[in-house]
PDB file of C-alpha atoms in Angstrom:
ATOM      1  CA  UNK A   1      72.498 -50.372  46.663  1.00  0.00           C
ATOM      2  CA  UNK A   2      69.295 -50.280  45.015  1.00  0.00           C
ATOM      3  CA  UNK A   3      66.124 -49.650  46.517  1.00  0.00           C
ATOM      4  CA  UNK A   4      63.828 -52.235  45.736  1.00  0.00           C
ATOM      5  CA  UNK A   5      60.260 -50.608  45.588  1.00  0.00           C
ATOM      6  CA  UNK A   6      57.186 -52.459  46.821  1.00  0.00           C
ATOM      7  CA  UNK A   7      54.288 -52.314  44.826  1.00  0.00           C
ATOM      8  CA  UNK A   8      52.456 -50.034  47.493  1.00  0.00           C
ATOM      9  CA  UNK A   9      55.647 -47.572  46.512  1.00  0.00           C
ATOM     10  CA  UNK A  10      54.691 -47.907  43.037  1.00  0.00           C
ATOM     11  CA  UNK A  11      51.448 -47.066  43.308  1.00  0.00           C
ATOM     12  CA  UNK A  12      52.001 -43.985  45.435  1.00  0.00           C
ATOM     13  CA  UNK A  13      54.503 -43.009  43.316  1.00  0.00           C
ATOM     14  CA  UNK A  14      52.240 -42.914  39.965  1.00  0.00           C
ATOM     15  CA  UNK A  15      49.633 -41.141  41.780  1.00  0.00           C
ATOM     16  CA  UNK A  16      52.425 -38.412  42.889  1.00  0.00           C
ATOM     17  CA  UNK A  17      53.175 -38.104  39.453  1.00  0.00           C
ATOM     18  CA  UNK A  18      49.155 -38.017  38.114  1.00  0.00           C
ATOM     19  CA  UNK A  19      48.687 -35.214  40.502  1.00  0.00           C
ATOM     20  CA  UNK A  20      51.487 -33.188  39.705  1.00  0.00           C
ATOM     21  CA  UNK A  21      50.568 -33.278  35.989  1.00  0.00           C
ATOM     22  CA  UNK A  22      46.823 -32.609  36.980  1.00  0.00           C
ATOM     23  CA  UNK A  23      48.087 -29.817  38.525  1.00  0.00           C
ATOM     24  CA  UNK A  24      49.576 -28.250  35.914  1.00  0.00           C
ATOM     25  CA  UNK A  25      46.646 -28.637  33.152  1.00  0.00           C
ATOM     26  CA  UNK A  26      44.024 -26.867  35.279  1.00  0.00           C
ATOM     27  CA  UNK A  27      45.357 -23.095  35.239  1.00  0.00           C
ATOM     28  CA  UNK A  28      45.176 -23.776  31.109  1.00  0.00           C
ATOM     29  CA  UNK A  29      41.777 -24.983  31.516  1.00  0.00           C
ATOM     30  CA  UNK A  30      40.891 -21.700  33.687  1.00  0.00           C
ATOM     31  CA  UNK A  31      42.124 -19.107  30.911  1.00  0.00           C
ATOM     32  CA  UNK A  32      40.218 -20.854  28.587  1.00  0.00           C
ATOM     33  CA  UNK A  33      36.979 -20.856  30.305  1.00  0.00           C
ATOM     34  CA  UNK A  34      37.759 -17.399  31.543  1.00  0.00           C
ATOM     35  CA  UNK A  35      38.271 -16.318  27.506  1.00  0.00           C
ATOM     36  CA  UNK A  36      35.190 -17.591  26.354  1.00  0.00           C
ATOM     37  CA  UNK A  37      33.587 -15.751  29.141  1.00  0.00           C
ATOM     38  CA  UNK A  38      34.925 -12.572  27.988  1.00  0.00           C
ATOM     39  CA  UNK A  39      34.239 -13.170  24.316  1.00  0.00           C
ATOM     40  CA  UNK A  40      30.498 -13.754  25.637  1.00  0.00           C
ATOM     41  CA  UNK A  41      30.540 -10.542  27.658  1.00  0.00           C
ATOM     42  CA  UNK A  42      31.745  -8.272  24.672  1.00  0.00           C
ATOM     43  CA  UNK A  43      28.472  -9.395  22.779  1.00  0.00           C
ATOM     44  CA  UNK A  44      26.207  -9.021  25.301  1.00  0.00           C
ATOM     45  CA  UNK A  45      27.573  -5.270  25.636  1.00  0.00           C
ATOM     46  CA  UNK A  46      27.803  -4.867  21.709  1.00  0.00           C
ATOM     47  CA  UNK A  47      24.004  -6.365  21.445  1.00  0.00           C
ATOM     48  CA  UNK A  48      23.128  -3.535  24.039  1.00  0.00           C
ATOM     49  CA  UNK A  49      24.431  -1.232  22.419  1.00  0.00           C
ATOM     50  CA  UNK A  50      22.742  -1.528  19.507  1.00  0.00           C
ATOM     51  CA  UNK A  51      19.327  -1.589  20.853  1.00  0.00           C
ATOM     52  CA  UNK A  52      19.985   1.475  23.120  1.00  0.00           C
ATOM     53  CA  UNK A  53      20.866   2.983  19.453  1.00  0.00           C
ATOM     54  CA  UNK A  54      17.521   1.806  18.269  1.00  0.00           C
ATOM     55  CA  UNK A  55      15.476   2.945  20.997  1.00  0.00           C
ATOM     56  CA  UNK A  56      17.149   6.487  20.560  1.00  0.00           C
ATOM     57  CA  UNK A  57      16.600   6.049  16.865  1.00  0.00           C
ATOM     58  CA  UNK A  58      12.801   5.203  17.106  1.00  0.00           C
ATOM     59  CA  UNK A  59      12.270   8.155  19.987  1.00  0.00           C
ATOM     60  CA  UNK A  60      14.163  10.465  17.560  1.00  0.00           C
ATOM     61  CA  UNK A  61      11.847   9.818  15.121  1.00  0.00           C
ATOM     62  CA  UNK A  62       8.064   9.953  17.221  1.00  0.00           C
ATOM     63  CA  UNK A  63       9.871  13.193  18.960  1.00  0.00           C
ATOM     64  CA  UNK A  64      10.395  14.782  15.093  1.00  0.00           C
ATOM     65  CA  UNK A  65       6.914  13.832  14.357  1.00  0.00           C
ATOM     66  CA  UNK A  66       5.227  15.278  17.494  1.00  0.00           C
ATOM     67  CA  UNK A  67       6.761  18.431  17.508  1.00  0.00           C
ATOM     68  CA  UNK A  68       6.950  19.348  13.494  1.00  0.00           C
ATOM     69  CA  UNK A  69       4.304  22.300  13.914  1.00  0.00           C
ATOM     70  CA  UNK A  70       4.429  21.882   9.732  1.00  0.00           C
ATOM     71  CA  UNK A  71       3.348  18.368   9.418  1.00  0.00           C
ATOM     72  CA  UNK A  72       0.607  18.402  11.556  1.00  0.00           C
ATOM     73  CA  UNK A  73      -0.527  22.550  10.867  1.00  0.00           C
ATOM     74  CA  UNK A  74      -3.813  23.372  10.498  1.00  0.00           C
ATOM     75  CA  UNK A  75      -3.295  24.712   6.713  1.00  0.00           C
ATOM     76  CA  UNK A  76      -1.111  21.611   6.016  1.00  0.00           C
ATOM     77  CA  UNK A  77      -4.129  19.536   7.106  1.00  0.00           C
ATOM     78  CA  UNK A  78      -6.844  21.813   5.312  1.00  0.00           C
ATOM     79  CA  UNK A  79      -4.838  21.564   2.026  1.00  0.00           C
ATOM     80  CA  UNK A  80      -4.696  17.440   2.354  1.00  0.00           C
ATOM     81  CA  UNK A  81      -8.612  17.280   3.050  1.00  0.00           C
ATOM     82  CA  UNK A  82      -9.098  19.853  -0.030  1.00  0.00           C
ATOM     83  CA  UNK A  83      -7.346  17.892  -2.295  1.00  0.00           C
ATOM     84  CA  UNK A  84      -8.353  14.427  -1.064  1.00  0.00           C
ATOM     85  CA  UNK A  85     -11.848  15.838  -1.625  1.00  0.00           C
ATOM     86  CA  UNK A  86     -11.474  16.610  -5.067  1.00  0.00           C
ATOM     87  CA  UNK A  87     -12.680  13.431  -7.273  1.00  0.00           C
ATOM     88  CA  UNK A  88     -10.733  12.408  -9.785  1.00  0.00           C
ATOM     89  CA  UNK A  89     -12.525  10.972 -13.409  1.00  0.00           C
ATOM     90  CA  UNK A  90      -8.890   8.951 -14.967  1.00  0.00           C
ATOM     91  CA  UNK A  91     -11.236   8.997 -18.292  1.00  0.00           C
ATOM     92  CA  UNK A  92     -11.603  13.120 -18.110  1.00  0.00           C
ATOM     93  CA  UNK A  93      -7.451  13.201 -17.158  1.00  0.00           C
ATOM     94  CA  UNK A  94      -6.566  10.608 -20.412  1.00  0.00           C
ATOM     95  CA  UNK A  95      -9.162  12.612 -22.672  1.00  0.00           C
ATOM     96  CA  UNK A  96      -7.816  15.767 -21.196  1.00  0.00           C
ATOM     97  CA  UNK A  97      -3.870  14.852 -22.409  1.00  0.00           C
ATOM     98  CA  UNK A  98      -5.048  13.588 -25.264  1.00  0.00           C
ATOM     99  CA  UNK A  99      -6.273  16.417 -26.506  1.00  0.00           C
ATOM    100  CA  UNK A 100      -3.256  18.670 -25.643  1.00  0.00           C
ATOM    101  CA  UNK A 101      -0.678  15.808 -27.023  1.00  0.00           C
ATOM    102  CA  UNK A 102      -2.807  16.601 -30.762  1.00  0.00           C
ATOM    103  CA  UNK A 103      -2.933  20.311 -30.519  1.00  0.00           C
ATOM    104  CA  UNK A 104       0.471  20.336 -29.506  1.00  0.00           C
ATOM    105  CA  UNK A 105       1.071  17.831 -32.574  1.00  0.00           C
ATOM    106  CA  UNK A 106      -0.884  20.029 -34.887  1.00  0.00           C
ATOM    107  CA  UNK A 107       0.528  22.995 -34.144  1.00  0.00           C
ATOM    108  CA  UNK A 108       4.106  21.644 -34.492  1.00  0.00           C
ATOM    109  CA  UNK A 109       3.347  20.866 -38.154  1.00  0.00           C
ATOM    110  CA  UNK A 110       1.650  24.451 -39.222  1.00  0.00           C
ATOM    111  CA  UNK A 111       4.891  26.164 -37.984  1.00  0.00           C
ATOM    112  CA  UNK A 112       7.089  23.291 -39.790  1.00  0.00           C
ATOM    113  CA  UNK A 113       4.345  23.654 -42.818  1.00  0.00           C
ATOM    114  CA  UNK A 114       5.054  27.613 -41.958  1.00  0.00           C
ATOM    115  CA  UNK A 115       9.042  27.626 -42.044  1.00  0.00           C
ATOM    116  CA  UNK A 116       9.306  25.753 -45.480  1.00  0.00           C
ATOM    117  CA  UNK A 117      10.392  27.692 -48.255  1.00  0.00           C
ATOM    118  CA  UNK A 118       9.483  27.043 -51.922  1.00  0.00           C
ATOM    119  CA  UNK A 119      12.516  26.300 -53.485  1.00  0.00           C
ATOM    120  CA  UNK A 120      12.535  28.479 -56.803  1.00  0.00           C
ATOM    121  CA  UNK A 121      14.821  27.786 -59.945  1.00  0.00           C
ATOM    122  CA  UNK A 122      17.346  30.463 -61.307  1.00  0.00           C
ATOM    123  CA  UNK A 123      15.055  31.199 -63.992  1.00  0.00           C
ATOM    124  CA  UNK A 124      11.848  32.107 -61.903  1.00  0.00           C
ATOM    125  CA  UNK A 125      14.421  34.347 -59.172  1.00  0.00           C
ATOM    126  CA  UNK A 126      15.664  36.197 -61.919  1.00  0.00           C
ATOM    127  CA  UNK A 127      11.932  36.878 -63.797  1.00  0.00           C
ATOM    128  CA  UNK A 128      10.688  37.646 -59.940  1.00  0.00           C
ATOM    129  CA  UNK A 129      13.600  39.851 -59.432  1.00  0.00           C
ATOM    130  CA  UNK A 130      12.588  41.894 -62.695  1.00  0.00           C
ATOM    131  CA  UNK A 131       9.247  41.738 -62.059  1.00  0.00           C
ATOM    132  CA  UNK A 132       9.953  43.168 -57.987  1.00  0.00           C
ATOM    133  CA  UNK A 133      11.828  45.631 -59.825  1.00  0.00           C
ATOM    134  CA  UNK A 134       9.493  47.025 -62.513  1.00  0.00           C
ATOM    135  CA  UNK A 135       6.497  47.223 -60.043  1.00  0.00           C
ATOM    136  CA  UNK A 136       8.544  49.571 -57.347  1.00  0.00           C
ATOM    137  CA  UNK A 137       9.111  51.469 -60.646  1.00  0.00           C
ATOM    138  CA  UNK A 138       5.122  51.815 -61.372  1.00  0.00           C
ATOM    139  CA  UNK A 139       4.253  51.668 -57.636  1.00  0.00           C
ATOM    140  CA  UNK A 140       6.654  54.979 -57.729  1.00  0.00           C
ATOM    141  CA  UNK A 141       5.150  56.728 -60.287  1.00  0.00           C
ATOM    142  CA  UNK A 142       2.087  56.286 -59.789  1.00  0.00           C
ATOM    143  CA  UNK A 143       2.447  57.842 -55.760  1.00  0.00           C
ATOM    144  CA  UNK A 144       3.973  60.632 -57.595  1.00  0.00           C
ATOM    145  CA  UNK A 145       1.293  61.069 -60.048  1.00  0.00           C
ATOM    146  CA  UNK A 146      -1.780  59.599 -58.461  1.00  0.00           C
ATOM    147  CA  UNK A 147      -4.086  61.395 -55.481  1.00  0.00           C
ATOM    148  CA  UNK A 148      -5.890  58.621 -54.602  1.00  0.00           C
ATOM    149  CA  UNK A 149      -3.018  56.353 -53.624  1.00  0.00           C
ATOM    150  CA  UNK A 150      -3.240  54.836 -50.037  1.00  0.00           C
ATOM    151  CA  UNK A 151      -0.836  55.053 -47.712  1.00  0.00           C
ATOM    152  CA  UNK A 152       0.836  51.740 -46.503  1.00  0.00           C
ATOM    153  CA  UNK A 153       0.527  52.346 -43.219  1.00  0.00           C
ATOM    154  CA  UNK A 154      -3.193  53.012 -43.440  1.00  0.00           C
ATOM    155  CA  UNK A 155      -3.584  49.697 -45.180  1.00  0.00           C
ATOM    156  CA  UNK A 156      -2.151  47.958 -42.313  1.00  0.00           C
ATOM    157  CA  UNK A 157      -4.105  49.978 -39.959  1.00  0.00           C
ATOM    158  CA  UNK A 158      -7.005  48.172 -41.091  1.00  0.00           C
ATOM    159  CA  UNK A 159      -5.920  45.137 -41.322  1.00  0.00           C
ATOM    160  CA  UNK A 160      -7.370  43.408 -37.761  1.00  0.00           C
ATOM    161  CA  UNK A 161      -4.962  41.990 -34.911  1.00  0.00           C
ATOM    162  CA  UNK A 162      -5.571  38.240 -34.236  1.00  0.00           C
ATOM    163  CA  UNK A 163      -6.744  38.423 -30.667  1.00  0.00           C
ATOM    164  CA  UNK A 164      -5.605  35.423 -28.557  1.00  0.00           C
ATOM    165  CA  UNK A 165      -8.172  34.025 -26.224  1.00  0.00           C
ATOM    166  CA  UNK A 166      -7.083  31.742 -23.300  1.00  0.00           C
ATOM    167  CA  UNK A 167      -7.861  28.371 -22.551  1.00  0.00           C
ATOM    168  CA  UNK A 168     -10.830  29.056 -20.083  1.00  0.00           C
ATOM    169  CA  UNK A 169     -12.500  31.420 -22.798  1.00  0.00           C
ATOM    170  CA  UNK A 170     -12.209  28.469 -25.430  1.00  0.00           C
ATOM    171  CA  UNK A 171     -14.022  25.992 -22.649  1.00  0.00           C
ATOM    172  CA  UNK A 172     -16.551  28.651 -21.933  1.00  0.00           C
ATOM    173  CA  UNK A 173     -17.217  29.192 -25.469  1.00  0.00           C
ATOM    174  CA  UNK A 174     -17.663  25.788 -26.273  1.00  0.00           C
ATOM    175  CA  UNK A 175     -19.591  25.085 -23.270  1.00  0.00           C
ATOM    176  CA  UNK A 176     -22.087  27.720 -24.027  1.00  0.00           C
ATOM    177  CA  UNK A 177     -22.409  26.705 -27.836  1.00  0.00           C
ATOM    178  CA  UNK A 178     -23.235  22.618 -26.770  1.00  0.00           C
ATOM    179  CA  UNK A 179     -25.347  23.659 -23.435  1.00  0.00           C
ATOM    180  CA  UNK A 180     -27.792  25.875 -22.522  1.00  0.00           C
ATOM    181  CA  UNK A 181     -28.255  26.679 -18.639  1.00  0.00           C
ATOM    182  CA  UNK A 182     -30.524  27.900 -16.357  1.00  0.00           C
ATOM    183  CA  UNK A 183     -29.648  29.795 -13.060  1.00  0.00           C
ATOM    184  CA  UNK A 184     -30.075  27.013 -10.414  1.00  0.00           C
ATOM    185  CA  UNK A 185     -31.027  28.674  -7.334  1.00  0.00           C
ATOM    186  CA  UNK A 186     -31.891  32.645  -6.464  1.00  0.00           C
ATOM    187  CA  UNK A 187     -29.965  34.066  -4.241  1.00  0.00           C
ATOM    188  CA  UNK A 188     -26.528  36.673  -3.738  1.00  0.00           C
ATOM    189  CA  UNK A 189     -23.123  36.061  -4.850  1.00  0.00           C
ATOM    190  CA  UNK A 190     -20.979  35.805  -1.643  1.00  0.00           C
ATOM    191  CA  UNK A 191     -17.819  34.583  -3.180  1.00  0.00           C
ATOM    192  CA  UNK A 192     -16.771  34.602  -6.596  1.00  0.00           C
ATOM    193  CA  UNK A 193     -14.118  32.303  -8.916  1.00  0.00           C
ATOM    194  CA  UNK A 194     -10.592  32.709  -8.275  1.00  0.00           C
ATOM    195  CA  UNK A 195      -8.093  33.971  -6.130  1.00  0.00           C
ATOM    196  CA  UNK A 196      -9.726  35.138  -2.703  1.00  0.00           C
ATOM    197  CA  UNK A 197      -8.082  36.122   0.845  1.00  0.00           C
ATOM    198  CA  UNK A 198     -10.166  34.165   3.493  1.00  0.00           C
ATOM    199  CA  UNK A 199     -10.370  35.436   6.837  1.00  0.00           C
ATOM    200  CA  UNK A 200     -11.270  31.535   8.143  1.00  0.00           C
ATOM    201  CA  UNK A 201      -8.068  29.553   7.974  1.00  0.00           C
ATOM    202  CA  UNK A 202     -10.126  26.706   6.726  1.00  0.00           C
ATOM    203  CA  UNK A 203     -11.335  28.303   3.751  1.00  0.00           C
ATOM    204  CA  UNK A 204      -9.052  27.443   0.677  1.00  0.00           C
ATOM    205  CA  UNK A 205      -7.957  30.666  -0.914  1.00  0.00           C
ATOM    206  CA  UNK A 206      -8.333  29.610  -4.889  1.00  0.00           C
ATOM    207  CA  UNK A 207     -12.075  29.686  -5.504  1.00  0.00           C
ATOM    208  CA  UNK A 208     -13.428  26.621  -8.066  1.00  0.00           C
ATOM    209  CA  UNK A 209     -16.474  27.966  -8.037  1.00  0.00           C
ATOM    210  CA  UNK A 210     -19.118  30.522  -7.431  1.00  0.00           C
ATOM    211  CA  UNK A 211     -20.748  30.800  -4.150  1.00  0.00           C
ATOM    212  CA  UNK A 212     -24.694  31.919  -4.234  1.00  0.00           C
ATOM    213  CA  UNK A 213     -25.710  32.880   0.062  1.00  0.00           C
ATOM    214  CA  UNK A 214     -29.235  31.540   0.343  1.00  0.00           C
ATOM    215  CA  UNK A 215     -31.463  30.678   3.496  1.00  0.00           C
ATOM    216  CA  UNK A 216     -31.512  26.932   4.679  1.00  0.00           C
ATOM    217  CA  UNK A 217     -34.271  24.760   2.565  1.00  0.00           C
ATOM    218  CA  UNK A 218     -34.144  27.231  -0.131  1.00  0.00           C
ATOM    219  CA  UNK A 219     -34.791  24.842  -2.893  1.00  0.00           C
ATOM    220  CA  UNK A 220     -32.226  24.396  -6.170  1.00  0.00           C
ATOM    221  CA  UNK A 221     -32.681  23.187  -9.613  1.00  0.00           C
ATOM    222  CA  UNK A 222     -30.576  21.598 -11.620  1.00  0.00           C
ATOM    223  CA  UNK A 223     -28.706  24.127 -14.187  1.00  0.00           C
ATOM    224  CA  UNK A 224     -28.724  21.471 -17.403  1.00  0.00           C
ATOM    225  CA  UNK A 225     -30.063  17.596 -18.393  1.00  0.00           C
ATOM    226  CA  UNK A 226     -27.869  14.824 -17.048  1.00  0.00           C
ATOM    227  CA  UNK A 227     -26.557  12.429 -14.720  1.00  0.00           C
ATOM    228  CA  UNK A 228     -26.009  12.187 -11.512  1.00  0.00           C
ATOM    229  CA  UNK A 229     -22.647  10.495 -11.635  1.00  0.00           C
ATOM    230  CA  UNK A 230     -22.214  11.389  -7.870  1.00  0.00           C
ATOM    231  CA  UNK A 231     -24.075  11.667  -4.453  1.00  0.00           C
ATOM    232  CA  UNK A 232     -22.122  12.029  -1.331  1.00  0.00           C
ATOM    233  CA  UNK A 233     -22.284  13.476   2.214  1.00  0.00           C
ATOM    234  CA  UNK A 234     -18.831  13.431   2.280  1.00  0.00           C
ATOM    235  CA  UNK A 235     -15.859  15.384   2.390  1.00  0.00           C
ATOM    236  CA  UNK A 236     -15.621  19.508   2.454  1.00  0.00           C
ATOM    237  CA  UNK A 237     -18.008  19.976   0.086  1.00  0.00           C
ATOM    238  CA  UNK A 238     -20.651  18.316   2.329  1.00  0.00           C
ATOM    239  CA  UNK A 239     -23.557  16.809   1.077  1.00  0.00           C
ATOM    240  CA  UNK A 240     -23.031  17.550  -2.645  1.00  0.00           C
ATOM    241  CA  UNK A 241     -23.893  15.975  -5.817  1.00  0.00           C
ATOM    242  CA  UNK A 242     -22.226  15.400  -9.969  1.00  0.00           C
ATOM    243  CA  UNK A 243     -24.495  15.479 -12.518  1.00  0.00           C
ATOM    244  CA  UNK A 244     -22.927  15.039 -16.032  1.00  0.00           C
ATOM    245  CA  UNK A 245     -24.111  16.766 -18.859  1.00  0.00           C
ATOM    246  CA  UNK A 246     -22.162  15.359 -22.246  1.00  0.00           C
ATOM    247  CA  UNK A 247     -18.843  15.711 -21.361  1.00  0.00           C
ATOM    248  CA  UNK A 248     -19.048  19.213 -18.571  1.00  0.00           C
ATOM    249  CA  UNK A 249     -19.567  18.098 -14.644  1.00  0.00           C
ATOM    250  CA  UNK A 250     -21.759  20.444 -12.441  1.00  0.00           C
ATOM    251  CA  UNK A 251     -21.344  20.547  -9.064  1.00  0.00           C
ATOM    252  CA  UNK A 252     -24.148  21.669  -6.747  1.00  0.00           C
ATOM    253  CA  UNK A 253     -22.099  21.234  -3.099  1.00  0.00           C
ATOM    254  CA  UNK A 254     -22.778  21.939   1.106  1.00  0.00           C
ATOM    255  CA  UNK A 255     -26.740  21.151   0.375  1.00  0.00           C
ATOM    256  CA  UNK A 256     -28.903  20.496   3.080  1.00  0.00           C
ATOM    257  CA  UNK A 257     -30.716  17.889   1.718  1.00  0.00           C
ATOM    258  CA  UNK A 258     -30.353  15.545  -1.353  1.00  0.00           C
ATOM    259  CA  UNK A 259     -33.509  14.651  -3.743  1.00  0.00           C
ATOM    260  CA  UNK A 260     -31.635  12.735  -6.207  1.00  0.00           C
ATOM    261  CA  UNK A 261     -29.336   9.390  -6.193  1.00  0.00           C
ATOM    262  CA  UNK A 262     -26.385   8.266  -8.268  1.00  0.00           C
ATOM    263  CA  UNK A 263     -28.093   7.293 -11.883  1.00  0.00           C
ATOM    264  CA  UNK A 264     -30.844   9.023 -12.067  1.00  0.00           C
ATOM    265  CA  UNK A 265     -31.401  10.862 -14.965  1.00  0.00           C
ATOM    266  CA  UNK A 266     -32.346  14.830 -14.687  1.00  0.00           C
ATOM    267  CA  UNK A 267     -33.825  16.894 -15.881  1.00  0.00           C
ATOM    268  CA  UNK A 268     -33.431  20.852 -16.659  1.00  0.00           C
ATOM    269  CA  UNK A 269     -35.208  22.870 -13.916  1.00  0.00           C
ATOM    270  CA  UNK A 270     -36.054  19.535 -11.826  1.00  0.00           C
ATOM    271  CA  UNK A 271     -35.793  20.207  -7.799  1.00  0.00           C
ATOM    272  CA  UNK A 272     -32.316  17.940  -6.846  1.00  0.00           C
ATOM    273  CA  UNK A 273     -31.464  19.699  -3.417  1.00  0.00           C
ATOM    274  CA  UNK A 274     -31.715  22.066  -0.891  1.00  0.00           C
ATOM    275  CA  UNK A 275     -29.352  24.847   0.321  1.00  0.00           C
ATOM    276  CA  UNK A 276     -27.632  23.965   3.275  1.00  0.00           C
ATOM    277  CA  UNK A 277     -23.819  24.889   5.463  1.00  0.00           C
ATOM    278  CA  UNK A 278     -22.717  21.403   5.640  1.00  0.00           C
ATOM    279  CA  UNK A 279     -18.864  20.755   4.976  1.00  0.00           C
ATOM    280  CA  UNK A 280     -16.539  23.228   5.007  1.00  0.00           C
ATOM    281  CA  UNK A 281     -18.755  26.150   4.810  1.00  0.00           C
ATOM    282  CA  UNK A 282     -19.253  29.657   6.900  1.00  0.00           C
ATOM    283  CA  UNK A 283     -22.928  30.373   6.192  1.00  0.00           C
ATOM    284  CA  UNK A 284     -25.718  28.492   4.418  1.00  0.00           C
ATOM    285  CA  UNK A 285     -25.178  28.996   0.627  1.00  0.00           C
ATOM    286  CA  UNK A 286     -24.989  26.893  -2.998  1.00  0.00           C
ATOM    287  CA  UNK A 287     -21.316  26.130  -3.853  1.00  0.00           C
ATOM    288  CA  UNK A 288     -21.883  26.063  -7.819  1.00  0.00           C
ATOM    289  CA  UNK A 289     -18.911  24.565 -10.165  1.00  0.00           C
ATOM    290  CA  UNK A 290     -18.225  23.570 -13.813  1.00  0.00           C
ATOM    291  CA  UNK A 291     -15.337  21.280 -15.049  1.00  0.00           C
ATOM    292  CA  UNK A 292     -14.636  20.476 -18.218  1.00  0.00           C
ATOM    293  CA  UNK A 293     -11.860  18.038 -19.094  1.00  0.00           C
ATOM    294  CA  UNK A 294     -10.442  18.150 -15.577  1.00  0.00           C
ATOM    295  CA  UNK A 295     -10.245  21.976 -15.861  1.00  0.00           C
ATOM    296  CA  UNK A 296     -12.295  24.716 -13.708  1.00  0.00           C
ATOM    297  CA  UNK A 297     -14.503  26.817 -15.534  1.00  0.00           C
ATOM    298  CA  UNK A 298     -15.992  30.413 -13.675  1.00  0.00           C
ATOM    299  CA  UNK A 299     -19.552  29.945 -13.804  1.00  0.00           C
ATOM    300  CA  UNK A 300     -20.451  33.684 -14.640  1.00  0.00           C
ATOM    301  CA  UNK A 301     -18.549  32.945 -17.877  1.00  0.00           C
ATOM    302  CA  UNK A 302     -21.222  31.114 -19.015  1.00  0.00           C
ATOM    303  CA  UNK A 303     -24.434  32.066 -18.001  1.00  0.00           C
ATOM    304  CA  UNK A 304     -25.984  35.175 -15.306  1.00  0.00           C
ATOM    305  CA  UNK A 305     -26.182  33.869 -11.505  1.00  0.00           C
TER     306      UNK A 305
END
């Protein structure tokens, strides 16, 4: 016989039933929370790693820097500050290329101009053949009947070489025909133009100019008329000055004192400085250079120091 349930039996019953079914939906609701919490984990860890990588990275890198012994050498440093000293006229450098760009320009059309060949017709090869051909005959008779014949060979002993003069000659030359110059300070060469072996490591080793030793104060004139284009205290060459005559830039560098400013116009044999040892120097002297185009010019080329 049927059990007739109350409605207090009914009640219990559905809540039996909610339970059980509650029951079974929370483990599913635990592996999901636990998966996200994983997939959060694994990029927190992958995020660490990366800046550990970084931090190794950016160590690497101040640890290469410290220790390079090349980077940071003295004559790595020494070369930087000689170069960074150096001033740089961009109107000297375009004039400078300009120049070589049309000599190289010219030159390519005297050896094209060189290479051509007149082109001859048959007629005029055959009447130069004969006429090639009857003077060997005369120019053999007459060594066989004539004393006074001269030897090719001695002709072409007196004929004079071309003699090629480098590029430095050419400025010097020109220099000294556009110029004239006075010594600008008495004293004794210490260190000449060109290559030199230093026993300071600060001293460069390729010599722009010509050194004149002289005691401190000693006073120095100015070689030519011009410009001062430049008046600095500056750099290795010290307290140094520019002074532009036409287009060739004389340097008078490690003075002890300056007399002149940028603009002021000079002239030949006027006072402008004093000898001094500032900048990179090992003794008191007169650091005297010439440029011309952006090129280095020896001094004792040009005129007696």
């Amino acid at each position: 016989m049927e059990r007739t349930m109350s409605v207090e039996d009914k009640i219990r019953r559905a809540e039996e039933i909610y339970y059980k079914r509650r029951e079974q939906q929370i483990p599913m609701r635990d592996v999901m929370k636990t998966t996200k919490e994983g997939k959060k984990d694994i990029k927190l860890f992958k995020k660490m790693i990366k800046q550990i990588i970084i931090c190794i990275a950016i160590y690497g890198g101040f640890y290469t820097i410290i220790n390079s012994n090349y980077i940071f050498s003295e004559d790595f440093t020494n070369k930087a500050k000689e170069i960074l000293s150096q001033d740089i006229n961009i109107k000297q450098i375009y004039s400078g290329i300009s120049t070589k760009v049309m000599e190289i320009i010219n030159n390519m059309k005297i050896e094209e101009t060189n290479t051509e060949e007149p082109q001859l017709t048959p007629e005029e090869i055959q009447n130069n053949d004969e006429n090639i051909g009857g003077a060997e005959a005369v120019l053999t008779e007459e060594n066989l009947n004539t004393e006074n014949n001269i030897p090719n060979e001695a002709i072409e002993e007196n004929i004079p070489e071309k003699v090629e003069i480098s590029q430095e000659e050419q400025d010097a030359n020109y220099i000294k025909s556009t110029i004239k110059f006075i010594k600008p300070v008495n004293g004794v060469i210490s260190s000449m133009y060109g290559e030199r072996n230093p026993t300071t490591p600060t001293v460069p080793k390729q010599h722009t100019g010509t050194d004149i030793a002289a005691e401190v104060g000693t006073k120095i004139v100015s070689a030519t008329d011009g410009t001062v284009i430049l008046s600095s205290t500056k750099g290795d060459y010290g307290n140094h000055l520019q002074i532009q005559t036409n287009d060739v830039i004389l340097v008078y560098a490690h003075c002890n004192k300056l007399y002149v400013k940028e603009g002021d116009t000079i002239t030949q044999g006027q006072e402008i400085a004093e000898v001094g040892a500032t900048g990179n120097v090992t003794g008191p002297h007169l650091h005297f250079e010439i440029r011309y185009q952006n090129r280095y010019i020896n001094p004792q080329m040009i005129l007696e120091l």
